[in-house]
Amino acid sequence: MANNTKGRRDFMGMALGGFTALGGIGALYAMKRSWDPLPSVKAAGFTTVDLSGAQENVLNVEKWRGKPIFVLKKSKDMKADDRDVVIGSDRFHVSIGLCTHLGCIPAYIGDEHKFKCACHGGEFDASGHQIFGPPPSPLEVPPFKIDGTKLVLGEAGPEYKKMLDAGLTV
Ligand code: FES
C-alpha cells in the first residue's frame, strides 16, 4: 500500500515535471518567434527571408550559416547606396552583422541611422560603410539572390555578383 502511494506520487511528480518542461518549451518558442519578426525559411545552407513585411528603419537580424545577417529597410530620407539591395521601389541594407575590426556584433541606433560597435567604438552608416573608429572596411555583404520579394541568403545572384565585380564587398 505504502509502495503504491509512493508510486503514484512519483508518477504525479513526473507528469507535473513533464507539463512544466512543455510549458518551458512553449515559452521559449514564443520568445524565439518574437525575435524573428520576418518570416524566414532555412534549408541546406540557404536562408530565405520574405521582405514584404519589413518596416523602415527597423533592423531585422537573420541567421545564415551561424552568422548574424543585418536586414534594414531604408526610409526615404536615408542615402541610397550602390550596396543597397533594391526590391521594387524599396531599398535594403543587407550585411553580415560582424564588425570588420575584430568581429563584435554592432548595434543599430535607429535615431542616428548608424551601427555602433561597443567593443572599440567603431561606427558604420546605414549602408554599412565605416565612418568612425578602428573598423578598416565596410560591413560585408553576404551572397544573396533576389526572388520576388524574397531574399535568398547563400546564393550568389546577379545583383550580388555585380557588387563583387565592382569591389563593393569582399
Ligand atoms: S570589434 Fe568593432 S570596433 Fe573593434
mmCIF file of N, CA and C in Angstrom, residues 14-129:
data_model
loop_
_atom_site.group_PDB
_atom_site.id
_atom_site.type_symbol
_atom_site.label_atom_id
_atom_site.label_comp_id
_atom_site.label_asym_id
_atom_site.label_seq_id
_atom_site.Cartn_x
_atom_site.Cartn_y
_atom_site.Cartn_z
ATOM 1 N N MET A 14 6.385 13.095 -12.004
ATOM 2 C CA MET A 14 6.934 13.032 -13.365
ATOM 3 C C MET A 14 6.012 13.745 -14.347
ATOM 4 N N ALA A 15 4.676 13.509 -14.152
ATOM 5 C CA ALA A 15 3.721 14.117 -15.068
ATOM 6 C C ALA A 15 3.787 15.633 -14.940
ATOM 7 N N LEU A 16 3.836 16.130 -13.691
ATOM 8 C CA LEU A 16 3.910 17.584 -13.497
ATOM 9 C C LEU A 16 5.188 18.141 -14.097
ATOM 10 N N GLY A 17 6.280 17.397 -13.876
ATOM 11 C CA GLY A 17 7.569 17.812 -14.440
ATOM 12 C C GLY A 17 7.462 17.927 -15.947
ATOM 13 N N GLY A 18 6.771 16.947 -16.533
ATOM 14 C CA GLY A 18 6.602 16.946 -17.993
ATOM 15 C C GLY A 18 5.849 18.178 -18.450
ATOM 16 N N PHE A 19 4.754 18.517 -17.715
ATOM 17 C CA PHE A 19 3.970 19.710 -18.093
ATOM 18 C C PHE A 19 4.832 20.956 -18.002
ATOM 19 N N THR A 20 5.629 21.031 -16.913
ATOM 20 C CA THR A 20 6.468 22.209 -16.728
ATOM 21 C C THR A 20 7.457 22.330 -17.886
ATOM 22 N N ALA A 21 8.058 21.183 -18.259
ATOM 23 C CA ALA A 21 9.018 21.218 -19.366
ATOM 24 C C ALA A 21 8.327 21.684 -20.636
ATOM 25 N N LEU A 22 7.110 21.161 -20.872
ATOM 26 C CA LEU A 22 6.389 21.560 -22.082
ATOM 27 C C LEU A 22 6.098 23.054 -22.072
ATOM 28 N N GLY A 23 5.681 23.554 -20.883
ATOM 29 C CA GLY A 23 5.398 24.983 -20.753
ATOM 30 C C GLY A 23 6.648 25.785 -21.062
ATOM 31 N N GLY A 24 7.794 25.305 -20.565
ATOM 32 C CA GLY A 24 9.067 25.993 -20.821
ATOM 33 C C GLY A 24 9.369 26.049 -22.307
ATOM 34 N N ILE A 25 9.146 24.936 -22.980
ATOM 35 C CA ILE A 25 9.419 24.894 -24.429
ATOM 36 C C ILE A 25 8.491 25.872 -25.145
ATOM 37 N N GLY A 26 7.214 25.886 -24.710
ATOM 38 C CA GLY A 26 6.247 26.810 -25.315
ATOM 39 C C GLY A 26 6.702 28.252 -25.151
ATOM 40 N N ALA A 27 7.178 28.590 -23.952
ATOM 41 C CA ALA A 27 7.621 29.964 -23.691
ATOM 42 C C ALA A 27 8.837 30.294 -24.546
ATOM 43 N N LEU A 28 9.764 29.338 -24.659
ATOM 44 C CA LEU A 28 10.958 29.563 -25.489
ATOM 45 C C LEU A 28 10.560 29.777 -26.938
ATOM 46 N N TYR A 29 9.596 28.968 -27.390
ATOM 47 C CA TYR A 29 9.147 29.080 -28.779
ATOM 48 C C TYR A 29 8.546 30.470 -29.014
ATOM 49 N N ALA A 30 7.709 30.924 -28.038
ATOM 50 C CA ALA A 30 7.083 32.239 -28.179
ATOM 51 C C ALA A 30 8.156 33.324 -28.220
ATOM 52 N N MET A 31 9.202 33.177 -27.361
ATOM 53 C CA MET A 31 10.270 34.165 -27.357
ATOM 54 C C MET A 31 10.998 34.157 -28.689
ATOM 55 N N LYS A 32 11.276 32.958 -29.199
ATOM 56 C CA LYS A 32 12.011 32.832 -30.458
ATOM 57 C C LYS A 32 11.214 33.498 -31.564
ATOM 58 N N ARG A 33 9.884 33.303 -31.548
ATOM 59 C CA ARG A 33 9.054 33.898 -32.589
ATOM 60 C C ARG A 33 9.147 35.410 -32.534
ATOM 61 N N SER A 34 9.198 35.969 -31.312
ATOM 62 C CA SER A 34 9.226 37.424 -31.252
ATOM 63 C C SER A 34 10.606 37.959 -31.651
ATOM 64 N N TRP A 35 11.633 37.111 -31.635
ATOM 65 C CA TRP A 35 12.946 37.567 -32.125
ATOM 66 C C TRP A 35 13.019 37.499 -33.641
ATOM 67 N N ASP A 36 12.097 36.846 -34.252
ATOM 68 C CA ASP A 36 12.113 36.563 -35.683
ATOM 69 C C ASP A 36 10.996 37.337 -36.376
ATOM 70 N N PRO A 37 11.082 38.651 -36.479
ATOM 71 C CA PRO A 37 9.930 39.389 -36.982
ATOM 72 C C PRO A 37 9.615 39.142 -38.449
ATOM 73 N N LEU A 38 10.619 38.784 -39.254
ATOM 74 C CA LEU A 38 10.319 38.496 -40.658
ATOM 75 C C LEU A 38 10.302 36.988 -40.842
ATOM 76 N N PRO A 39 9.327 36.481 -41.604
ATOM 77 C CA PRO A 39 9.306 35.042 -41.807
ATOM 78 C C PRO A 39 10.521 34.590 -42.612
ATOM 79 N N SER A 40 11.209 33.608 -42.128
ATOM 80 C CA SER A 40 12.353 33.114 -42.884
ATOM 81 C C SER A 40 12.359 31.590 -42.857
ATOM 82 N N VAL A 41 12.900 31.029 -43.906
ATOM 83 C CA VAL A 41 12.957 29.571 -44.030
ATOM 84 C C VAL A 41 14.413 29.185 -44.221
ATOM 85 N N LYS A 42 14.854 28.198 -43.455
ATOM 86 C CA LYS A 42 16.247 27.776 -43.589
ATOM 87 C C LYS A 42 16.296 26.398 -44.210
ATOM 88 N N ALA A 43 17.165 26.231 -45.187
ATOM 89 C CA ALA A 43 17.320 24.907 -45.800
ATOM 90 C C ALA A 43 18.715 24.781 -46.376
ATOM 91 N N ALA A 44 19.406 23.735 -46.030
ATOM 92 C CA ALA A 44 20.708 23.356 -46.596
ATOM 93 C C ALA A 44 21.601 24.533 -46.980
ATOM 94 N N GLY A 45 21.963 25.336 -46.007
ATOM 95 C CA GLY A 45 22.912 26.418 -46.285
ATOM 96 C C GLY A 45 22.278 27.695 -46.795
ATOM 97 N N PHE A 46 20.977 27.664 -47.090
ATOM 98 C CA PHE A 46 20.288 28.869 -47.565
ATOM 99 C C PHE A 46 19.314 29.348 -46.502
ATOM 100 N N THR A 47 19.142 30.638 -46.416
ATOM 101 C CA THR A 47 18.077 31.201 -45.584
ATOM 102 C C THR A 47 17.262 32.108 -46.483
ATOM 103 N N THR A 48 15.976 31.862 -46.569
ATOM 104 C CA THR A 48 15.109 32.698 -47.398
ATOM 105 C C THR A 48 14.309 33.616 -46.487
ATOM 106 N N VAL A 49 14.409 34.907 -46.746
ATOM 107 C CA VAL A 49 13.737 35.893 -45.902
ATOM 108 C C VAL A 49 12.717 36.641 -46.743
ATOM 109 N N ASP A 50 11.471 36.660 -46.282
ATOM 110 C CA ASP A 50 10.445 37.403 -47.006
ATOM 111 C C ASP A 50 10.466 38.850 -46.525
ATOM 112 N N LEU A 51 10.797 39.767 -47.435
ATOM 113 C CA LEU A 51 10.968 41.162 -47.042
ATOM 114 C C LEU A 51 9.688 41.979 -47.174
ATOM 115 N N SER A 52 8.599 41.334 -47.603
ATOM 116 C CA SER A 52 7.380 42.122 -47.863
ATOM 117 C C SER A 52 6.830 42.757 -46.580
ATOM 118 N N GLY A 53 7.131 42.177 -45.407
ATOM 119 C CA GLY A 53 6.601 42.736 -44.160
ATOM 120 C C GLY A 53 7.594 43.631 -43.439
ATOM 121 N N ALA A 54 8.727 43.940 -44.060
ATOM 122 C CA ALA A 54 9.762 44.719 -43.359
ATOM 123 C C ALA A 54 9.313 46.160 -43.134
ATOM 124 N N GLN A 55 9.697 46.698 -41.982
ATOM 125 C CA GLN A 55 9.363 48.091 -41.668
ATOM 126 C C GLN A 55 10.605 48.959 -41.813
ATOM 127 N N GLU A 56 10.380 50.182 -42.271
ATOM 128 C CA GLU A 56 11.506 51.102 -42.478
ATOM 129 C C GLU A 56 12.248 51.378 -41.170
ATOM 130 N N ASN A 57 13.550 51.450 -41.290
ATOM 131 C CA ASN A 57 14.433 51.813 -40.170
ATOM 132 C C ASN A 57 14.316 50.870 -38.963
ATOM 133 N N VAL A 58 13.838 49.655 -39.176
ATOM 134 C CA VAL A 58 13.797 48.646 -38.107
ATOM 135 C C VAL A 58 14.743 47.526 -38.515
ATOM 136 N N LEU A 59 15.767 47.293 -37.712
ATOM 137 C CA LEU A 59 16.753 46.274 -38.073
ATOM 138 C C LEU A 59 16.222 44.867 -37.783
ATOM 139 N N ASN A 60 16.287 44.014 -38.777
ATOM 140 C CA ASN A 60 15.982 42.595 -38.571
ATOM 141 C C ASN A 60 17.305 41.855 -38.595
ATOM 142 N N VAL A 61 17.462 40.950 -37.652
ATOM 143 C CA VAL A 61 18.697 40.161 -37.640
ATOM 144 C C VAL A 61 18.325 38.717 -37.948
ATOM 145 N N GLU A 62 18.749 38.268 -39.107
ATOM 146 C CA GLU A 62 18.516 36.886 -39.524
ATOM 147 C C GLU A 62 19.756 36.077 -39.192
ATOM 148 N N LYS A 63 19.668 34.777 -39.379
ATOM 149 C CA LYS A 63 20.836 33.948 -39.133
ATOM 150 C C LYS A 63 21.121 33.151 -40.396
ATOM 151 N N TRP A 64 22.358 33.183 -40.828
ATOM 152 C CA TRP A 64 22.747 32.406 -42.004
ATOM 153 C C TRP A 64 24.108 31.765 -41.724
ATOM 154 N N ARG A 65 24.159 30.459 -41.799
ATOM 155 C CA ARG A 65 25.381 29.702 -41.510
ATOM 156 C C ARG A 65 26.024 30.158 -40.193
ATOM 157 N N GLY A 66 25.198 30.324 -39.177
ATOM 158 C CA GLY A 66 25.692 30.670 -37.848
ATOM 159 C C GLY A 66 26.080 32.129 -37.684
ATOM 160 N N LYS A 67 25.914 32.939 -38.750
ATOM 161 C CA LYS A 67 26.302 34.353 -38.635
ATOM 162 C C LYS A 67 25.057 35.235 -38.576
ATOM 163 N N PRO A 68 25.149 36.345 -37.832
ATOM 164 C CA PRO A 68 24.012 37.274 -37.851
ATOM 165 C C PRO A 68 24.006 38.041 -39.174
ATOM 166 N N ILE A 69 22.854 38.189 -39.755
ATOM 167 C CA ILE A 69 22.726 38.956 -41.005
ATOM 168 C C ILE A 69 21.796 40.127 -40.749
ATOM 169 N N PHE A 70 22.309 41.323 -40.994
ATOM 170 C CA PHE A 70 21.506 42.531 -40.814
ATOM 171 C C PHE A 70 20.663 42.770 -42.060
ATOM 172 N N VAL A 71 19.382 43.020 -41.842
ATOM 173 C CA VAL A 71 18.493 43.411 -42.948
ATOM 174 C C VAL A 71 17.769 44.672 -42.483
ATOM 175 N N LEU A 72 18.044 45.765 -43.167
ATOM 176 C CA LEU A 72 17.466 47.055 -42.761
ATOM 177 C C LEU A 72 16.776 47.690 -43.956
ATOM 178 N N LYS A 73 15.466 47.883 -43.826
ATOM 179 C CA LYS A 73 14.756 48.584 -44.902
ATOM 180 C C LYS A 73 15.003 50.074 -44.725
ATOM 181 N N LYS A 74 15.514 50.702 -45.777
ATOM 182 C CA LYS A 74 15.850 52.122 -45.656
ATOM 183 C C LYS A 74 14.596 52.983 -45.796
ATOM 184 N N SER A 75 14.574 54.071 -45.048
ATOM 185 C CA SER A 75 13.490 55.038 -45.218
ATOM 186 C C SER A 75 13.926 56.001 -46.323
ATOM 187 N N LYS A 76 12.968 56.779 -46.808
ATOM 188 C CA LYS A 76 13.243 57.644 -47.977
ATOM 189 C C LYS A 76 14.331 58.676 -47.679
ATOM 190 N N ASP A 77 14.466 59.046 -46.398
ATOM 191 C CA ASP A 77 15.472 60.065 -46.079
ATOM 192 C C ASP A 77 16.868 59.464 -45.867
ATOM 193 N N MET A 78 17.001 58.177 -46.061
ATOM 194 C CA MET A 78 18.334 57.573 -45.925
ATOM 195 C C MET A 78 18.981 57.504 -47.295
ATOM 196 N N LYS A 79 20.282 57.814 -47.307
ATOM 197 C CA LYS A 79 21.012 57.903 -48.576
ATOM 198 C C LYS A 79 21.022 56.570 -49.324
ATOM 199 N N ALA A 80 20.729 56.636 -50.630
ATOM 200 C CA ALA A 80 20.832 55.428 -51.455
ATOM 201 C C ALA A 80 22.308 55.089 -51.630
ATOM 202 N N ASP A 81 22.593 53.817 -51.842
ATOM 203 C CA ASP A 81 23.986 53.381 -51.936
ATOM 204 C C ASP A 81 24.060 52.247 -52.964
ATOM 205 N N ASP A 82 25.224 52.139 -53.610
ATOM 206 C CA ASP A 82 25.401 51.074 -54.615
ATOM 207 C C ASP A 82 25.322 49.689 -53.984
ATOM 208 N N ARG A 83 25.489 49.600 -52.662
ATOM 209 C CA ARG A 83 25.417 48.305 -51.994
ATOM 210 C C ARG A 83 24.001 47.960 -51.539
ATOM 211 N N ASP A 84 23.055 48.849 -51.818
ATOM 212 C CA ASP A 84 21.674 48.550 -51.417
ATOM 213 C C ASP A 84 21.130 47.376 -52.224
ATOM 214 N N VAL A 85 20.297 46.581 -51.569
ATOM 215 C CA VAL A 85 19.541 45.544 -52.276
ATOM 216 C C VAL A 85 18.210 46.190 -52.634
ATOM 217 N N VAL A 86 17.935 46.293 -53.933
ATOM 218 C CA VAL A 86 16.738 47.011 -54.384
ATOM 219 C C VAL A 86 15.667 46.008 -54.776
ATOM 220 N N ILE A 87 14.499 46.156 -54.131
ATOM 221 C CA ILE A 87 13.369 45.288 -54.457
ATOM 222 C C ILE A 87 12.193 46.215 -54.737
ATOM 223 N N GLY A 88 11.779 46.288 -56.010
ATOM 224 C CA GLY A 88 10.740 47.237 -56.414
ATOM 225 C C GLY A 88 11.244 48.642 -56.129
ATOM 226 N N SER A 89 10.461 49.410 -55.339
ATOM 227 C CA SER A 89 10.891 50.774 -55.031
ATOM 228 C C SER A 89 11.536 50.844 -53.640
ATOM 229 N N ASP A 90 11.746 49.690 -53.031
ATOM 230 C CA ASP A 90 12.340 49.663 -51.686
ATOM 231 C C ASP A 90 13.834 49.354 -51.742
ATOM 232 N N ARG A 91 14.542 49.970 -50.820
ATOM 233 C CA ARG A 91 15.981 49.724 -50.722
ATOM 234 C C ARG A 91 16.288 49.109 -49.363
ATOM 235 N N PHE A 92 17.159 48.117 -49.358
ATOM 236 C CA PHE A 92 17.529 47.429 -48.118
ATOM 237 C C PHE A 92 19.044 47.424 -47.974
ATOM 238 N N HIS A 93 19.475 47.623 -46.743
ATOM 239 C CA HIS A 93 20.882 47.354 -46.446
ATOM 240 C C HIS A 93 20.950 45.922 -45.906
ATOM 241 N N VAL A 94 21.799 45.104 -46.522
ATOM 242 C CA VAL A 94 21.955 43.706 -46.082
ATOM 243 C C VAL A 94 23.441 43.467 -45.857
ATOM 244 N N SER A 95 23.796 43.013 -44.667
ATOM 245 C CA SER A 95 25.219 42.758 -44.416
ATOM 246 C C SER A 95 25.389 41.675 -43.358
ATOM 247 N N ILE A 96 26.601 41.137 -43.319
ATOM 248 C CA ILE A 96 26.962 40.218 -42.233
ATOM 249 C C ILE A 96 27.185 41.100 -41.000
ATOM 250 N N GLY A 97 26.455 40.805 -39.930
ATOM 251 C CA GLY A 97 26.467 41.686 -38.756
ATOM 252 C C GLY A 97 27.658 41.489 -37.839
ATOM 253 N N LEU A 98 28.851 41.468 -38.415
ATOM 254 C CA LEU A 98 30.066 41.319 -37.607
ATOM 255 C C LEU A 98 30.995 42.476 -37.937
ATOM 256 N N CYS A 99 31.406 43.189 -36.913
ATOM 257 C CA CYS A 99 32.292 44.333 -37.104
ATOM 258 C C CYS A 99 33.556 43.888 -37.827
ATOM 259 N N THR A 100 33.990 44.695 -38.806
ATOM 260 C CA THR A 100 35.166 44.308 -39.595
ATOM 261 C C THR A 100 36.473 44.597 -38.847
ATOM 262 N N HIS A 101 36.378 45.132 -37.623
ATOM 263 C CA HIS A 101 37.593 45.287 -36.817
ATOM 264 C C HIS A 101 37.941 43.935 -36.199
ATOM 265 N N LEU A 102 37.216 43.528 -35.150
ATOM 266 C CA LEU A 102 37.556 42.245 -34.519
ATOM 267 C C LEU A 102 36.345 41.334 -34.339
ATOM 268 N N GLY A 103 35.276 41.634 -35.068
ATOM 269 C CA GLY A 103 34.184 40.670 -35.138
ATOM 270 C C GLY A 103 33.069 40.773 -34.119
ATOM 271 N N CYS A 104 32.983 41.875 -33.364
ATOM 272 C CA CYS A 104 31.836 42.035 -32.458
ATOM 273 C C CYS A 104 30.580 42.326 -33.283
ATOM 274 N N ILE A 105 29.426 42.201 -32.644
ATOM 275 C CA ILE A 105 28.170 42.466 -33.353
ATOM 276 C C ILE A 105 27.730 43.895 -33.036
ATOM 277 N N PRO A 106 27.769 44.791 -34.020
ATOM 278 C CA PRO A 106 27.362 46.177 -33.747
ATOM 279 C C PRO A 106 25.853 46.265 -33.508
ATOM 280 N N ALA A 107 25.444 47.313 -32.794
ATOM 281 C CA ALA A 107 24.017 47.553 -32.541
ATOM 282 C C ALA A 107 23.550 48.649 -33.492
ATOM 283 N N TYR A 108 22.285 48.591 -33.897
ATOM 284 C CA TYR A 108 21.755 49.635 -34.774
ATOM 285 C C TYR A 108 21.054 50.701 -33.926
ATOM 286 N N ILE A 109 21.460 51.947 -34.142
ATOM 287 C CA ILE A 109 20.826 53.057 -33.421
ATOM 288 C C ILE A 109 19.919 53.754 -34.435
ATOM 289 N N GLY A 110 18.632 53.458 -34.350
ATOM 290 C CA GLY A 110 17.676 53.925 -35.361
ATOM 291 C C GLY A 110 17.622 55.444 -35.476
ATOM 292 N N ASP A 111 17.675 56.158 -34.338
ATOM 293 C CA ASP A 111 17.573 57.627 -34.357
ATOM 294 C C ASP A 111 18.729 58.258 -35.121
ATOM 295 N N GLU A 112 19.872 57.585 -35.086
ATOM 296 C CA GLU A 112 21.073 58.159 -35.720
ATOM 297 C C GLU A 112 21.361 57.525 -37.074
ATOM 298 N N HIS A 113 20.591 56.501 -37.444
ATOM 299 C CA HIS A 113 20.832 55.765 -38.692
ATOM 300 C C HIS A 113 22.266 55.244 -38.756
ATOM 301 N N LYS A 114 22.714 54.671 -37.650
ATOM 302 C CA LYS A 114 24.108 54.217 -37.550
ATOM 303 C C LYS A 114 24.188 52.872 -36.840
ATOM 304 N N PHE A 115 25.207 52.105 -37.193
ATOM 305 C CA PHE A 115 25.559 50.914 -36.422
ATOM 306 C C PHE A 115 26.732 51.302 -35.529
ATOM 307 N N LYS A 116 26.623 50.964 -34.249
ATOM 308 C CA LYS A 116 27.734 51.285 -33.332
ATOM 309 C C LYS A 116 28.242 49.997 -32.705
ATOM 310 N N CYS A 117 29.558 49.855 -32.708
ATOM 311 C CA CYS A 117 30.168 48.666 -32.133
ATOM 312 C C CYS A 117 30.682 49.010 -30.739
ATOM 313 N N ALA A 118 30.175 48.284 -29.746
ATOM 314 C CA ALA A 118 30.515 48.600 -28.350
ATOM 315 C C ALA A 118 31.951 48.209 -28.009
ATOM 316 N N CYS A 119 32.563 47.301 -28.793
ATOM 317 C CA CYS A 119 33.882 46.791 -28.389
ATOM 318 C C CYS A 119 34.965 47.859 -28.387
ATOM 319 N N HIS A 120 35.105 48.601 -29.517
ATOM 320 C CA HIS A 120 36.147 49.634 -29.559
ATOM 321 C C HIS A 120 35.616 50.936 -30.163
ATOM 322 N N GLY A 121 34.292 51.078 -30.160
ATOM 323 C CA GLY A 121 33.701 52.354 -30.578
ATOM 324 C C GLY A 121 33.568 52.556 -32.075
ATOM 325 N N GLY A 122 33.752 51.520 -32.865
ATOM 326 C CA GLY A 122 33.615 51.659 -34.323
ATOM 327 C C GLY A 122 32.178 52.002 -34.715
ATOM 328 N N GLU A 123 32.038 52.751 -35.822
ATOM 329 C CA GLU A 123 30.691 53.097 -36.300
ATOM 330 C C GLU A 123 30.596 52.880 -37.802
ATOM 331 N N PHE A 124 29.411 52.504 -38.224
ATOM 332 C CA PHE A 124 29.104 52.307 -39.643
ATOM 333 C C PHE A 124 27.815 53.070 -39.949
ATOM 334 N N ASP A 125 27.709 53.605 -41.169
ATOM 335 C CA ASP A 125 26.448 54.262 -41.516
ATOM 336 C C ASP A 125 25.413 53.202 -41.919
ATOM 337 N N ALA A 126 24.229 53.658 -42.310
ATOM 338 C CA ALA A 126 23.137 52.721 -42.587
ATOM 339 C C ALA A 126 23.359 51.935 -43.879
ATOM 340 N N SER A 127 24.452 52.237 -44.601
ATOM 341 C CA SER A 127 24.808 51.440 -45.767
ATOM 342 C C SER A 127 25.959 50.498 -45.439
ATOM 343 N N GLY A 128 26.403 50.529 -44.178
ATOM 344 C CA GLY A 128 27.463 49.620 -43.739
ATOM 345 C C GLY A 128 28.866 50.147 -43.957
ATOM 346 N N HIS A 129 29.011 51.429 -44.366
ATOM 347 C CA HIS A 129 30.363 51.995 -44.549
ATOM 348 C C HIS A 129 30.918 52.419 -43.194
#
